[in-house]
Amino acid sequence: MNTITLKIALLLLALANAFCALNVRAADEVRAGELRCEQLVDPVGIDVTQPRLSWQLASEQRGAAQTAYEILVASSADKLAPGNADLWASGKVVSDQSLHVRYAGKPLASRQTCVWKVRIWDERGKVSAWSRPATWSLGLLQPDDWRGQWIGRDEIVIPQVLPPSSWIWFPEGKPETAAPIGLRYFRRTFELPADRTIKRAEYQMV
């Protein structure tokens, strides 16, 4: 084997070792994913001012476990960074809890939009990368927050009711107590002004 061939073989061996090391480190890494707020993905218009946040641990390593977490919550994505999160920075919390972690930041208002992410520490004390951001927003929390104008008919409908009529029943009977079974025809006579044309007629029994 000449010198050039030996150098190429050694280079390929080094690259293979480096690739294997990267794969091992990637497999060992823990990650936080499947972020949920009130068990929902990016919910909109919730009415909970201290919602519960959840995530899942993902790792190729057998026996991987969470030993701590840190949550950041901000009012916009550009503020979602350590030292800049304007709603809540939990700091490192030593806990294996990853379900229903209660939001404990600044008070939230109607129509508030929140962007959040989380990172976790594994059983070896190694911290993960930050998760992908997730969001939630609040709806209208107080009656005074409603500012909408209802769409409806503005004018008042005045029904055209004829003066009380005297009905003639046939066959005779007492319909107020026991109306005979059968068809009934009701007739009312009235005068229509000469300058009026009937386009539609409706009679209402009250």
Tab-separated table of C-alpha atoms in Angstrom:
chain	number	residue	atom	x	y	z
A	1	MET	CA	0.000	0.000	0.000
A	2	ASN	CA	1.506	3.307	-1.048
A	3	THR	CA	1.482	6.482	1.029
A	4	ILE	CA	-1.396	8.169	-0.841
A	5	THR	CA	-3.640	5.112	-0.485
A	6	LEU	CA	-2.858	4.874	3.235
A	7	LYS	CA	-3.731	8.547	3.789
A	8	ILE	CA	-7.040	8.143	1.974
A	9	ALA	CA	-7.875	5.042	4.034
A	10	LEU	CA	-7.071	6.841	7.290
A	11	LEU	CA	-9.179	9.836	6.231
A	12	LEU	CA	-12.162	7.634	5.412
A	13	LEU	CA	-11.771	5.846	8.753
A	14	ALA	CA	-11.733	9.175	10.610
A	15	LEU	CA	-14.844	10.344	8.770
A	16	ALA	CA	-16.631	7.087	9.572
A	17	ASN	CA	-15.761	7.387	13.255
A	18	ALA	CA	-16.944	10.981	13.346
A	19	PHE	CA	-20.215	10.031	11.647
A	20	CYS	CA	-20.794	7.220	14.140
A	21	ALA	CA	-20.071	9.557	17.048
A	22	LEU	CA	-22.581	12.074	15.721
A	23	ASN	CA	-25.203	9.361	15.383
A	24	VAL	CA	-24.576	8.143	18.926
A	25	ARG	CA	-24.846	11.670	20.337
A	26	ALA	CA	-28.026	12.301	18.340
A	27	ALA	CA	-29.526	9.064	19.602
A	28	ASP	CA	-28.633	9.944	23.186
A	29	GLU	CA	-30.142	13.414	23.050
A	30	VAL	CA	-33.488	14.056	24.711
A	31	ARG	CA	-35.975	16.398	23.153
A	32	ALA	CA	-39.241	18.036	24.219
A	33	GLY	CA	-42.039	17.883	21.676
A	34	GLU	CA	-45.806	17.561	21.208
A	35	LEU	CA	-46.459	20.770	23.137
A	36	ARG	CA	-50.020	21.172	24.427
A	37	CYS	CA	-51.953	23.883	26.221
A	38	GLU	CA	-55.037	22.668	28.067
A	39	GLN	CA	-54.467	19.396	26.179
A	40	LEU	CA	-54.919	21.210	22.848
A	41	VAL	CA	-52.520	22.073	20.016
A	42	ASP	CA	-52.173	25.875	19.717
A	43	PRO	CA	-55.662	26.573	21.127
A	44	VAL	CA	-57.430	29.806	20.196
A	45	GLY	CA	-59.775	31.794	22.437
A	46	ILE	CA	-59.536	29.764	25.651
A	47	ASP	CA	-61.047	31.143	28.864
A	48	VAL	CA	-58.377	29.887	31.298
A	49	THR	CA	-56.018	32.584	32.583
A	50	GLN	CA	-53.597	30.060	34.113
A	51	PRO	CA	-53.625	27.258	31.552
A	52	ARG	CA	-51.898	23.916	31.994
A	53	LEU	CA	-48.914	23.226	29.735
A	54	SER	CA	-47.746	19.765	28.689
A	55	TRP	CA	-45.072	18.169	26.495
A	56	GLN	CA	-43.573	14.782	25.695
A	57	LEU	CA	-39.997	13.569	26.094
A	58	ALA	CA	-38.478	11.996	22.994
A	59	SER	CA	-35.208	10.062	22.883
A	60	GLU	CA	-33.712	7.033	21.144
A	61	GLN	CA	-31.940	6.122	24.362
A	62	ARG	CA	-33.557	3.415	26.445
A	63	GLY	CA	-34.438	4.546	29.942
A	64	ALA	CA	-34.190	8.269	29.191
A	65	ALA	CA	-35.968	10.388	31.763
A	66	GLN	CA	-36.627	14.034	32.511
A	67	THR	CA	-35.176	15.451	35.725
A	68	ALA	CA	-35.835	19.172	35.217
A	69	TYR	CA	-37.489	21.636	32.852
A	70	GLU	CA	-37.529	25.324	31.932
A	71	ILE	CA	-40.418	27.179	30.281
A	72	LEU	CA	-40.401	30.522	28.486
A	73	VAL	CA	-43.605	32.400	27.590
A	74	ALA	CA	-43.694	35.648	25.615
A	75	SER	CA	-46.232	37.911	23.961
A	76	SER	CA	-44.590	37.447	20.547
A	77	ALA	CA	-42.126	35.132	18.854
A	78	ASP	CA	-39.343	37.732	18.698
A	79	LYS	CA	-39.388	38.023	22.505
A	80	LEU	CA	-39.209	34.285	23.079
A	81	ALA	CA	-35.587	34.085	24.209
A	82	PRO	CA	-33.794	33.648	27.555
A	83	GLY	CA	-33.639	36.980	29.339
A	84	ASN	CA	-36.226	38.488	27.008
A	85	ALA	CA	-39.448	36.530	27.649
A	86	ASP	CA	-41.860	39.188	28.864
A	87	LEU	CA	-44.631	36.969	30.306
A	88	TRP	CA	-42.947	34.123	32.150
A	89	ALA	CA	-39.516	32.565	32.613
A	90	SER	CA	-39.837	29.630	34.970
A	91	GLY	CA	-36.109	29.131	35.407
A	92	LYS	CA	-34.795	25.614	35.878
A	93	VAL	CA	-37.330	23.577	37.833
A	94	VAL	CA	-36.097	20.266	39.198
A	95	SER	CA	-39.034	17.987	38.447
A	96	ASP	CA	-40.017	15.108	36.200
A	97	GLN	CA	-43.448	16.670	35.640
A	98	SER	CA	-44.316	17.138	31.983
A	99	LEU	CA	-48.125	17.139	32.208
A	100	HIS	CA	-50.372	19.980	33.358
A	101	VAL	CA	-47.674	22.399	34.460
A	102	ARG	CA	-49.650	25.465	35.491
A	103	TYR	CA	-48.741	28.794	33.882
A	104	ALA	CA	-47.379	31.058	36.642
A	105	GLY	CA	-46.389	34.213	34.800
A	106	LYS	CA	-47.846	37.700	34.470
A	107	PRO	CA	-51.654	38.081	34.526
A	108	LEU	CA	-53.183	37.576	31.109
A	109	ALA	CA	-55.930	39.689	29.550
A	110	SER	CA	-58.646	39.185	26.969
A	111	ARG	CA	-57.363	38.579	23.436
A	112	GLN	CA	-53.864	37.922	24.818
A	113	THR	CA	-51.626	35.851	22.538
A	114	CYS	CA	-48.886	33.758	24.159
A	115	VAL	CA	-45.930	32.013	22.516
A	116	TRP	CA	-44.031	29.413	24.538
A	117	LYS	CA	-41.306	26.785	24.426
A	118	VAL	CA	-39.635	24.391	26.830
A	119	ARG	CA	-36.350	22.585	27.329
A	120	ILE	CA	-35.584	19.672	29.626
A	121	TRP	CA	-32.700	17.993	31.444
A	122	ASP	CA	-32.169	14.229	31.269
A	123	GLU	CA	-31.112	11.768	33.956
A	124	ARG	CA	-27.446	12.577	33.306
A	125	GLY	CA	-28.018	16.291	33.837
A	126	LYS	CA	-27.672	17.069	30.137
A	127	VAL	CA	-29.927	19.834	28.848
A	128	SER	CA	-31.838	19.540	25.585
A	129	ALA	CA	-32.273	22.125	22.877
A	130	TRP	CA	-35.337	24.349	23.086
A	131	SER	CA	-38.501	22.865	21.645
A	132	ARG	CA	-40.306	24.325	18.687
A	133	PRO	CA	-42.517	27.242	19.763
A	134	ALA	CA	-46.215	26.718	20.399
A	135	THR	CA	-49.003	29.218	21.025
A	136	TRP	CA	-52.262	29.832	22.775
A	137	SER	CA	-54.631	32.802	22.891
A	138	LEU	CA	-57.394	33.953	25.193
A	139	GLY	CA	-60.927	34.869	24.301
A	140	LEU	CA	-63.119	37.551	25.869
A	141	LEU	CA	-62.950	37.036	29.621
A	142	GLN	CA	-65.271	39.761	30.954
A	143	PRO	CA	-68.730	40.948	29.821
A	144	ASP	CA	-67.339	44.458	29.291
A	145	ASP	CA	-64.848	43.076	26.757
A	146	TRP	CA	-67.623	42.468	24.228
A	147	ARG	CA	-67.709	45.360	21.771
A	148	GLY	CA	-69.622	43.838	18.878
A	149	GLN	CA	-72.790	45.292	17.385
A	150	TRP	CA	-75.442	42.743	16.696
A	151	ILE	CA	-76.776	42.533	13.165
A	152	GLY	CA	-80.554	42.569	12.977
A	153	ARG	CA	-83.643	44.283	11.667
A	154	ASP	CA	-83.762	47.909	12.823
A	155	GLU	CA	-87.384	48.801	12.146
A	156	ILE	CA	-90.202	47.643	14.392
A	157	VAL	CA	-92.663	45.298	12.712
A	158	ILE	CA	-96.242	46.349	13.455
A	159	PRO	CA	-98.683	43.572	12.625
A	160	GLN	CA	-101.844	44.665	10.858
A	161	VAL	CA	-104.534	43.193	13.036
A	162	LEU	CA	-108.217	43.564	12.107
A	163	PRO	CA	-110.653	44.651	14.793
A	164	PRO	CA	-112.240	41.831	16.795
A	165	SER	CA	-114.406	39.643	14.630
A	166	SER	CA	-117.494	37.637	15.400
A	167	TRP	CA	-117.163	34.126	14.044
A	168	ILE	CA	-120.057	32.091	12.734
A	169	TRP	CA	-119.667	28.344	13.241
A	170	PHE	CA	-121.417	25.690	11.251
A	171	PRO	CA	-122.516	23.220	12.342
A	172	GLU	CA	-123.535	24.852	15.553
A	173	GLY	CA	-121.717	24.052	18.749
A	174	LYS	CA	-119.530	25.508	21.432
A	175	PRO	CA	-116.029	25.693	19.940
A	176	GLU	CA	-114.590	27.356	23.054
A	177	THR	CA	-115.171	24.102	24.947
A	178	ALA	CA	-115.405	21.407	22.293
A	179	ALA	CA	-115.048	22.305	18.632
A	180	PRO	CA	-116.678	19.748	16.332
A	181	ILE	CA	-114.236	17.761	14.234
A	182	GLY	CA	-114.084	18.837	10.594
A	183	LEU	CA	-112.996	21.604	8.247
A	184	ARG	CA	-113.735	25.166	9.272
A	185	TYR	CA	-113.969	28.205	7.039
A	186	PHE	CA	-113.672	31.685	8.508
A	187	ARG	CA	-114.844	34.800	6.713
A	188	ARG	CA	-114.392	38.466	7.495
A	189	THR	CA	-115.767	41.283	5.375
A	190	PHE	CA	-113.935	44.593	5.161
A	191	GLU	CA	-113.709	47.509	2.740
A	192	LEU	CA	-110.541	48.139	0.726
A	193	PRO	CA	-109.825	51.774	-0.218
A	194	ALA	CA	-110.179	52.424	-3.943
A	195	ASP	CA	-106.564	53.577	-4.333
A	196	ARG	CA	-105.120	50.423	-2.787
A	197	THR	CA	-104.066	47.246	-4.583
A	198	ILE	CA	-103.661	43.983	-2.702
A	199	LYS	CA	-100.243	42.415	-3.233
A	200	ARG	CA	-100.245	40.174	-0.205
A	201	ALA	CA	-102.704	39.443	2.590
A	202	GLU	CA	-102.105	37.733	5.909
A	203	TYR	CA	-104.498	37.197	8.760
A	204	GLN	CA	-103.309	36.354	12.224
A	205	MET	CA	-105.456	34.686	14.833
A	206	VAL	CA	-104.628	35.772	18.364
